[in-house]
Amino acid sequence: MKKSSLCFSLFISLIFLSFQTDKSSVILKEVIVKAPFEMPAIKVPDFSNCKKLSIIDFGAEPGNKDKISKAINKAISKANKIGGGIVVIPEGEWITAKIHFKSNVNLHLNRGAVLLFSEDPNDYLPAVHSSWEGYECFNYSPLIYAYQCKNIAITGEGELKAKMDVWNNWFVRTKGHMESLKRLYNLASYNKPMEERQMVNDSAHFRPQFIQFNRCENILMDGVTITNSPFWTIHPFLSKNIVLRNLKVYAHSQNNDGVDPEMSQNVLIENCVFDQGDDAIAIKSGSNQDAWRLNTPSKNIIMRNCTVKNGHELVAIGSELSGGVENVFIDNCRVVDGAKLNHLLFIKTNERRGGYVSNIYMSNIISGKIDQGILGIETDVLYQWRDLVPTIERRLTPIKNVYLENVKATDVRFISRVLGQKELPVENVFLKNVHADLINENSNIHENILNFVNQN
C-alpha cells in the first residue's frame, strides 16, 4: 500500500481445520482474515467432538451459591482431565463466586441460562496474578479468570451477569484508593517483585475485571450476553489467538470498557453490540516500566461489523500503551445516533508512556452525533496520575501511519484534532472521504504534525 493512498479492504474470513492433538478431543481451527497488513491465521478451539458436562451432575442446586460454584469448578477440572469438555450451564439463574478456567474447557450457557456473579469481594479471594491500569499486581480474582490456559471458550445464548451492589460503592476514588495507586506506581516503576505488589486491603478497592484471559492462547467467545462489570469487561492480557464474536455487552458503571486487548496479539472482534459506560474497545499495552520490562506489543487486532450504542470511544488506543500498538484495523462498524461518543478513534499517551503507535486503519464507519470529533490524537493525557505521582522516567511515544477512509458522522466539533509534541511530532495521518454533515468548530485542529493528507 502506498503511503499516500487509503485503498484497502477487509471482507470475509475463512475457517478451515488445522489439527487435533493426540491427547485432546479439542480441534483447533484457523480463522484467516484479510487486512491491510500481514495478518497471521488465528487459531481457535472447536469443542464439537467433546463431552458435555452439566453442572447439575456435579451437584449444582438453584439458589445455592456454594454448591453451584463447586459444581462449576468440578466440571471444569473434569473437562480438563479428560482432554476437553463442554461445561454446560442449563436454563435458569445460577449464582456463583469466581470461575477459574483450565485448558481445553468450553463454558457453554444454554438459552435462558443466567450465570449471576456474587457481589461479595471475599468470593474473589485469594488474590491472583492480575493487573490494574497497566501495572501487574496481585488483586481480587476476575469474576472469570484464565491463567496460562490453552484452548478455552465461552459460548452459548445465555447471559453472564455481575451483581453490582458492593462494586458500585467502590467507584469513588477515596484517599485509601489513591494511596494504593501511588504505592503500585512506585513498586512497578522500580521493578519490585510481584510478591510485594499485594493490592488487596481494606481501602484500595481495586475492582476486578469481569473476564480476564491472562497469558492464554487460542480463545473463543461466541454468542453470550454480558451484563454489568466491576471494571473492564473482557480483558485479554498477554494472550494471543482470540476471537470474540456475536457478543452483546452492556455495562454502564465506571471504567466499563467493552474489550481491552492488552499486550495481546492476533485478535478478531466481530458482529458484536457494545453498550458501554466507557470505551467500546480500548487497546492497551501496559504502563511505563512494567510494560518496558514485558516488551510485548498489542498487534494484529481487527474489529469489524460491530454496533456501538453508547460509550466514550468507538476505539481508544492507550493511554496504557508502553509496550507499543501496531496493526489495528476497524472496519464496517456503526455508531447509533445518541451514543454520546467523544471520538470514533482516540489515540492517547503522555510523557511517561514511551511505546509506539503505528499502522492504524479505520474504514467504512457510519456514526451519528459525536461530542468531540472523528479522530483525536493527544500526547498529554494523564488523568488522575498527573498530580498524584511524579514522572520517574520520561519517554515520548512515536505515533505514525494512521489511515481513515469512508468515515461519516452527522454532527461533530471537528474532523481531526492532533496534538503532538514539539520534540516528537505525529507523522503520516491520511484521511480519505472522511466528513460530517455539520462541523461546529474547525475541521482540523493540529499542533506538531508532519505529513497530514486530507483527500475529501
PDB file of C-alpha atoms in Angstrom, residues 15-223:
ATOM      1  CA  ILE A  15     -12.202 -21.121   8.584  1.00  0.00           C
ATOM      2  CA  PHE A  16     -10.530 -24.466   7.962  1.00  0.00           C
ATOM      3  CA  LEU A  17      -9.369 -27.423  10.014  1.00  0.00           C
ATOM      4  CA  SER A  18      -5.917 -27.055  11.483  1.00  0.00           C
ATOM      5  CA  PHE A  19      -5.069 -30.016  13.691  1.00  0.00           C
ATOM      6  CA  GLN A  20      -6.073 -32.141  16.629  1.00  0.00           C
ATOM      7  CA  THR A  21      -3.655 -33.184  19.333  1.00  0.00           C
ATOM      8  CA  ASP A  22      -3.334 -36.824  20.349  1.00  0.00           C
ATOM      9  CA  LYS A  23      -4.241 -36.199  23.972  1.00  0.00           C
ATOM     10  CA  SER A  24      -7.107 -33.783  23.424  1.00  0.00           C
ATOM     11  CA  SER A  25     -10.529 -34.024  21.824  1.00  0.00           C
ATOM     12  CA  VAL A  26     -10.374 -30.287  21.101  1.00  0.00           C
ATOM     13  CA  ILE A  27      -9.860 -29.418  17.440  1.00  0.00           C
ATOM     14  CA  LEU A  28      -8.014 -26.260  16.503  1.00  0.00           C
ATOM     15  CA  LYS A  29      -9.308 -24.323  13.532  1.00  0.00           C
ATOM     16  CA  GLU A  30      -7.754 -21.361  11.808  1.00  0.00           C
ATOM     17  CA  VAL A  31      -9.503 -18.108  11.012  1.00  0.00           C
ATOM     18  CA  ILE A  32      -7.974 -16.383   8.006  1.00  0.00           C
ATOM     19  CA  VAL A  33      -8.643 -12.659   7.792  1.00  0.00           C
ATOM     20  CA  LYS A  34      -7.597 -10.230   5.075  1.00  0.00           C
ATOM     21  CA  ALA A  35      -6.131  -6.994   6.367  1.00  0.00           C
ATOM     22  CA  PRO A  36      -4.066  -4.049   5.115  1.00  0.00           C
ATOM     23  CA  PHE A  37      -1.107  -5.591   6.932  1.00  0.00           C
ATOM     24  CA  GLU A  38       0.208  -9.127   7.208  1.00  0.00           C
ATOM     25  CA  MET A  39      -2.314 -10.847   9.459  1.00  0.00           C
ATOM     26  CA  PRO A  40      -1.465 -14.309  10.829  1.00  0.00           C
ATOM     27  CA  ALA A  41      -4.100 -17.042  10.961  1.00  0.00           C
ATOM     28  CA  ILE A  42      -5.912 -17.066  14.306  1.00  0.00           C
ATOM     29  CA  LYS A  43      -6.186 -20.453  15.975  1.00  0.00           C
ATOM     30  CA  VAL A  44      -9.441 -21.076  17.837  1.00  0.00           C
ATOM     31  CA  PRO A  45     -10.764 -24.170  19.604  1.00  0.00           C
ATOM     32  CA  ASP A  46     -13.640 -26.310  18.330  1.00  0.00           C
ATOM     33  CA  PHE A  47     -15.320 -28.447  21.022  1.00  0.00           C
ATOM     34  CA  SER A  48     -17.835 -30.223  18.767  1.00  0.00           C
ATOM     35  CA  ASN A  49     -16.214 -33.611  19.473  1.00  0.00           C
ATOM     36  CA  CYS A  50     -16.079 -33.061  23.233  1.00  0.00           C
ATOM     37  CA  LYS A  51     -18.231 -34.459  26.015  1.00  0.00           C
ATOM     38  CA  LYS A  52     -20.921 -32.278  27.605  1.00  0.00           C
ATOM     39  CA  LEU A  53     -20.808 -31.956  31.381  1.00  0.00           C
ATOM     40  CA  SER A  54     -23.879 -30.410  33.019  1.00  0.00           C
ATOM     41  CA  ILE A  55     -23.218 -28.645  36.303  1.00  0.00           C
ATOM     42  CA  ILE A  56     -26.332 -30.331  37.690  1.00  0.00           C
ATOM     43  CA  ASP A  57     -24.496 -33.652  37.500  1.00  0.00           C
ATOM     44  CA  PHE A  58     -21.779 -32.145  39.698  1.00  0.00           C
ATOM     45  CA  GLY A  59     -24.145 -31.056  42.466  1.00  0.00           C
ATOM     46  CA  ALA A  60     -25.377 -27.602  41.407  1.00  0.00           C
ATOM     47  CA  GLU A  61     -28.645 -26.556  43.031  1.00  0.00           C
ATOM     48  CA  PRO A  62     -30.525 -23.385  42.043  1.00  0.00           C
ATOM     49  CA  GLY A  63     -30.048 -20.629  44.617  1.00  0.00           C
ATOM     50  CA  ASN A  64     -27.172 -22.364  46.426  1.00  0.00           C
ATOM     51  CA  LYS A  65     -24.081 -20.315  45.623  1.00  0.00           C
ATOM     52  CA  ASP A  66     -21.598 -22.633  47.290  1.00  0.00           C
ATOM     53  CA  LYS A  67     -22.871 -25.771  45.589  1.00  0.00           C
ATOM     54  CA  ILE A  68     -23.097 -24.037  42.210  1.00  0.00           C
ATOM     55  CA  SER A  69     -19.560 -22.659  42.487  1.00  0.00           C
ATOM     56  CA  LYS A  70     -18.149 -26.026  43.492  1.00  0.00           C
ATOM     57  CA  ALA A  71     -20.062 -27.794  40.736  1.00  0.00           C
ATOM     58  CA  ILE A  72     -18.783 -25.442  38.039  1.00  0.00           C
ATOM     59  CA  ASN A  73     -15.196 -25.806  39.134  1.00  0.00           C
ATOM     60  CA  LYS A  74     -15.503 -29.592  39.482  1.00  0.00           C
ATOM     61  CA  ALA A  75     -16.900 -29.779  35.960  1.00  0.00           C
ATOM     62  CA  ILE A  76     -14.040 -27.602  34.678  1.00  0.00           C
ATOM     63  CA  SER A  77     -11.497 -29.901  36.325  1.00  0.00           C
ATOM     64  CA  LYS A  78     -13.199 -32.954  34.821  1.00  0.00           C
ATOM     65  CA  ALA A  79     -13.251 -31.411  31.330  1.00  0.00           C
ATOM     66  CA  ASN A  80      -9.585 -30.606  31.620  1.00  0.00           C
ATOM     67  CA  LYS A  81      -8.721 -34.078  32.915  1.00  0.00           C
ATOM     68  CA  ILE A  82     -10.401 -35.884  30.005  1.00  0.00           C
ATOM     69  CA  GLY A  83      -8.623 -33.726  27.451  1.00  0.00           C
ATOM     70  CA  GLY A  84     -11.523 -31.458  26.556  1.00  0.00           C
ATOM     71  CA  GLY A  85     -15.112 -30.910  27.588  1.00  0.00           C
ATOM     72  CA  ILE A  86     -18.113 -28.602  27.484  1.00  0.00           C
ATOM     73  CA  VAL A  87     -19.274 -27.364  30.883  1.00  0.00           C
ATOM     74  CA  VAL A  88     -22.985 -26.702  30.423  1.00  0.00           C
ATOM     75  CA  ILE A  89     -24.946 -24.085  32.360  1.00  0.00           C
ATOM     76  CA  PRO A  90     -28.631 -25.080  31.989  1.00  0.00           C
ATOM     77  CA  GLU A  91     -31.604 -22.735  31.696  1.00  0.00           C
ATOM     78  CA  GLY A  92     -32.313 -20.778  34.848  1.00  0.00           C
ATOM     79  CA  GLU A  93     -30.430 -18.423  37.158  1.00  0.00           C
ATOM     80  CA  TRP A  94     -27.278 -19.754  38.791  1.00  0.00           C
ATOM     81  CA  ILE A  95     -25.491 -17.606  41.354  1.00  0.00           C
ATOM     82  CA  THR A  96     -21.787 -18.237  41.692  1.00  0.00           C
ATOM     83  CA  ALA A  97     -18.491 -16.988  43.044  1.00  0.00           C
ATOM     84  CA  LYS A  98     -15.357 -16.827  40.872  1.00  0.00           C
ATOM     85  CA  ILE A  99     -14.771 -19.220  37.999  1.00  0.00           C
ATOM     86  CA  HIS A 100     -11.211 -20.290  37.188  1.00  0.00           C
ATOM     87  CA  PHE A 101     -10.613 -21.867  33.793  1.00  0.00           C
ATOM     88  CA  LYS A 102      -8.307 -24.725  32.907  1.00  0.00           C
ATOM     89  CA  SER A 103      -7.068 -25.680  29.455  1.00  0.00           C
ATOM     90  CA  ASN A 104      -9.350 -27.442  26.951  1.00  0.00           C
ATOM     91  CA  VAL A 105     -12.590 -26.210  28.529  1.00  0.00           C
ATOM     92  CA  ASN A 106     -15.670 -24.679  26.917  1.00  0.00           C
ATOM     93  CA  LEU A 107     -18.070 -22.918  29.307  1.00  0.00           C
ATOM     94  CA  HIS A 108     -21.417 -23.077  27.498  1.00  0.00           C
ATOM     95  CA  LEU A 109     -24.554 -21.222  28.576  1.00  0.00           C
ATOM     96  CA  ASN A 110     -27.792 -22.634  27.232  1.00  0.00           C
ATOM     97  CA  ARG A 111     -30.526 -20.285  26.075  1.00  0.00           C
ATOM     98  CA  GLY A 112     -32.251 -18.901  29.149  1.00  0.00           C
ATOM     99  CA  ALA A 113     -29.247 -19.540  31.397  1.00  0.00           C
ATOM    100  CA  VAL A 114     -28.063 -16.672  33.605  1.00  0.00           C
ATOM    101  CA  LEU A 115     -24.768 -17.077  35.417  1.00  0.00           C
ATOM    102  CA  LEU A 116     -25.033 -14.454  38.159  1.00  0.00           C
ATOM    103  CA  PHE A 117     -21.804 -13.457  39.908  1.00  0.00           C
ATOM    104  CA  SER A 118     -21.815 -12.606  43.579  1.00  0.00           C
ATOM    105  CA  GLU A 119     -21.005  -9.070  44.711  1.00  0.00           C
ATOM    106  CA  ASP A 120     -19.113 -10.312  47.808  1.00  0.00           C
ATOM    107  CA  PRO A 121     -15.401  -9.405  47.410  1.00  0.00           C
ATOM    108  CA  ASN A 122     -14.481 -12.386  49.589  1.00  0.00           C
ATOM    109  CA  ASP A 123     -15.767 -14.653  46.808  1.00  0.00           C
ATOM    110  CA  TYR A 124     -12.848 -13.440  44.664  1.00  0.00           C
ATOM    111  CA  LEU A 125     -10.088 -14.307  47.100  1.00  0.00           C
ATOM    112  CA  PRO A 126      -7.354 -15.410  47.394  1.00  0.00           C
ATOM    113  CA  ALA A 127      -5.761 -12.713  45.267  1.00  0.00           C
ATOM    114  CA  VAL A 128      -4.455 -13.727  41.856  1.00  0.00           C
ATOM    115  CA  HIS A 129      -1.793 -12.524  39.451  1.00  0.00           C
ATOM    116  CA  SER A 130      -3.669  -9.767  37.628  1.00  0.00           C
ATOM    117  CA  SER A 131      -3.213  -6.096  36.744  1.00  0.00           C
ATOM    118  CA  TRP A 132      -4.620  -2.647  37.358  1.00  0.00           C
ATOM    119  CA  GLU A 133      -4.473   0.103  34.736  1.00  0.00           C
ATOM    120  CA  GLY A 134      -1.387  -1.326  33.074  1.00  0.00           C
ATOM    121  CA  TYR A 135       0.549  -2.445  36.171  1.00  0.00           C
ATOM    122  CA  GLU A 136       0.857  -6.076  37.222  1.00  0.00           C
ATOM    123  CA  CYS A 137      -0.185  -6.888  40.759  1.00  0.00           C
ATOM    124  CA  PHE A 138      -1.992  -9.355  42.964  1.00  0.00           C
ATOM    125  CA  ASN A 139      -5.632  -8.345  43.179  1.00  0.00           C
ATOM    126  CA  TYR A 140      -9.109  -9.786  43.590  1.00  0.00           C
ATOM    127  CA  SER A 141      -9.684 -12.529  41.063  1.00  0.00           C
ATOM    128  CA  PRO A 142     -11.555 -11.507  37.947  1.00  0.00           C
ATOM    129  CA  LEU A 143     -15.051 -12.967  38.039  1.00  0.00           C
ATOM    130  CA  ILE A 144     -13.990 -15.329  35.234  1.00  0.00           C
ATOM    131  CA  TYR A 145     -10.245 -15.912  35.231  1.00  0.00           C
ATOM    132  CA  ALA A 146      -7.970 -17.949  32.996  1.00  0.00           C
ATOM    133  CA  TYR A 147      -4.234 -18.048  33.684  1.00  0.00           C
ATOM    134  CA  GLN A 148      -1.786 -19.753  31.323  1.00  0.00           C
ATOM    135  CA  CYS A 149      -4.578 -21.724  29.659  1.00  0.00           C
ATOM    136  CA  LYS A 150      -4.817 -23.020  26.102  1.00  0.00           C
ATOM    137  CA  ASN A 151      -7.894 -23.843  24.038  1.00  0.00           C
ATOM    138  CA  ILE A 152     -10.687 -22.243  26.024  1.00  0.00           C
ATOM    139  CA  ALA A 153     -14.117 -20.919  25.076  1.00  0.00           C
ATOM    140  CA  ILE A 154     -17.214 -19.218  26.439  1.00  0.00           C
ATOM    141  CA  THR A 155     -20.212 -19.854  24.177  1.00  0.00           C
ATOM    142  CA  GLY A 156     -23.985 -20.099  24.042  1.00  0.00           C
ATOM    143  CA  GLU A 157     -27.081 -17.942  24.094  1.00  0.00           C
ATOM    144  CA  GLY A 158     -27.140 -17.328  27.845  1.00  0.00           C
ATOM    145  CA  GLU A 159     -26.068 -14.400  29.975  1.00  0.00           C
ATOM    146  CA  LEU A 160     -23.131 -13.609  32.238  1.00  0.00           C
ATOM    147  CA  LYS A 161     -24.220 -11.027  34.773  1.00  0.00           C
ATOM    148  CA  ALA A 162     -22.465  -9.278  37.651  1.00  0.00           C
ATOM    149  CA  LYS A 163     -24.264  -8.190  40.799  1.00  0.00           C
ATOM    150  CA  MET A 164     -23.089  -4.630  41.429  1.00  0.00           C
ATOM    151  CA  ASP A 165     -24.235  -3.813  44.971  1.00  0.00           C
ATOM    152  CA  VAL A 166     -20.756  -3.613  46.525  1.00  0.00           C
ATOM    153  CA  TRP A 167     -18.732  -2.733  43.428  1.00  0.00           C
ATOM    154  CA  ASN A 168     -20.846   0.397  42.925  1.00  0.00           C
ATOM    155  CA  ASN A 169     -19.632   1.635  46.309  1.00  0.00           C
ATOM    156  CA  TRP A 170     -16.023   1.141  45.223  1.00  0.00           C
ATOM    157  CA  PHE A 171     -16.164   3.554  42.295  1.00  0.00           C
ATOM    158  CA  VAL A 172     -15.287   6.523  44.484  1.00  0.00           C
ATOM    159  CA  ARG A 173     -11.553   7.193  44.425  1.00  0.00           C
ATOM    160  CA  THR A 174     -11.065   7.570  48.185  1.00  0.00           C
ATOM    161  CA  LYS A 175      -7.803   8.578  49.860  1.00  0.00           C
ATOM    162  CA  GLY A 176      -7.067   4.916  50.568  1.00  0.00           C
ATOM    163  CA  HIS A 177      -7.550   4.048  46.900  1.00  0.00           C
ATOM    164  CA  MET A 178      -5.284   6.871  45.764  1.00  0.00           C
ATOM    165  CA  GLU A 179      -2.572   5.904  48.248  1.00  0.00           C
ATOM    166  CA  SER A 180      -2.690   2.343  46.925  1.00  0.00           C
ATOM    167  CA  LEU A 181      -2.374   3.675  43.363  1.00  0.00           C
ATOM    168  CA  LYS A 182       0.739   5.598  44.396  1.00  0.00           C
ATOM    169  CA  ARG A 183       2.180   2.503  46.051  1.00  0.00           C
ATOM    170  CA  LEU A 184       1.602   0.334  42.978  1.00  0.00           C
ATOM    171  CA  TYR A 185       3.033   3.007  40.682  1.00  0.00           C
ATOM    172  CA  ASN A 186       6.253   3.132  42.689  1.00  0.00           C
ATOM    173  CA  LEU A 187       6.544  -0.639  43.036  1.00  0.00           C
ATOM    174  CA  ALA A 188       6.165  -1.071  39.285  1.00  0.00           C
ATOM    175  CA  SER A 189       8.419   1.875  38.440  1.00  0.00           C
ATOM    176  CA  TYR A 190      11.304   0.306  40.317  1.00  0.00           C
ATOM    177  CA  ASN A 191      10.600  -3.230  39.088  1.00  0.00           C
ATOM    178  CA  LYS A 192       9.761  -4.620  42.502  1.00  0.00           C
ATOM    179  CA  PRO A 193       8.811  -8.322  42.514  1.00  0.00           C
ATOM    180  CA  MET A 194       5.203  -9.414  42.255  1.00  0.00           C
ATOM    181  CA  GLU A 195       5.263 -10.733  45.825  1.00  0.00           C
ATOM    182  CA  GLU A 196       5.423  -7.125  47.042  1.00  0.00           C
ATOM    183  CA  ARG A 197       2.521  -5.980  44.893  1.00  0.00           C
ATOM    184  CA  GLN A 198      -0.320  -7.224  47.075  1.00  0.00           C
ATOM    185  CA  MET A 199      -3.148  -4.769  46.421  1.00  0.00           C
ATOM    186  CA  VAL A 200      -5.980  -6.341  48.389  1.00  0.00           C
ATOM    187  CA  ASN A 201      -6.537  -4.372  51.593  1.00  0.00           C
ATOM    188  CA  ASP A 202      -9.322  -2.575  53.410  1.00  0.00           C
ATOM    189  CA  SER A 203      -9.234   0.605  51.339  1.00  0.00           C
ATOM    190  CA  ALA A 204      -7.516   0.004  47.967  1.00  0.00           C
ATOM    191  CA  HIS A 205     -10.758  -1.155  46.345  1.00  0.00           C
ATOM    192  CA  PHE A 206      -9.153  -2.201  43.074  1.00  0.00           C
ATOM    193  CA  ARG A 207     -12.202  -3.647  41.370  1.00  0.00           C
ATOM    194  CA  PRO A 208     -11.674  -6.896  39.425  1.00  0.00           C
ATOM    195  CA  GLN A 209     -12.203  -7.313  35.700  1.00  0.00           C
ATOM    196  CA  PHE A 210     -15.244  -9.358  34.693  1.00  0.00           C
ATOM    197  CA  ILE A 211     -13.358 -11.711  32.331  1.00  0.00           C
ATOM    198  CA  GLN A 212      -9.583 -11.874  32.124  1.00  0.00           C
ATOM    199  CA  PHE A 213      -7.577 -14.171  29.864  1.00  0.00           C
ATOM    200  CA  ASN A 214      -4.098 -13.853  31.350  1.00  0.00           C
ATOM    201  CA  ARG A 215      -1.214 -15.357  29.340  1.00  0.00           C
ATOM    202  CA  CYS A 216      -3.584 -17.614  27.406  1.00  0.00           C
ATOM    203  CA  GLU A 217      -3.715 -18.952  23.845  1.00  0.00           C
ATOM    204  CA  ASN A 218      -6.496 -19.975  21.466  1.00  0.00           C
ATOM    205  CA  ILE A 219      -9.563 -18.274  22.923  1.00  0.00           C
ATOM    206  CA  LEU A 220     -13.127 -18.135  21.608  1.00  0.00           C
ATOM    207  CA  MET A 221     -16.121 -16.198  22.908  1.00  0.00           C
ATOM    208  CA  ASP A 222     -19.273 -16.566  20.837  1.00  0.00           C
ATOM    209  CA  GLY A 223     -22.900 -15.642  21.376  1.00  0.00           C
TER     210      GLY A 223
END
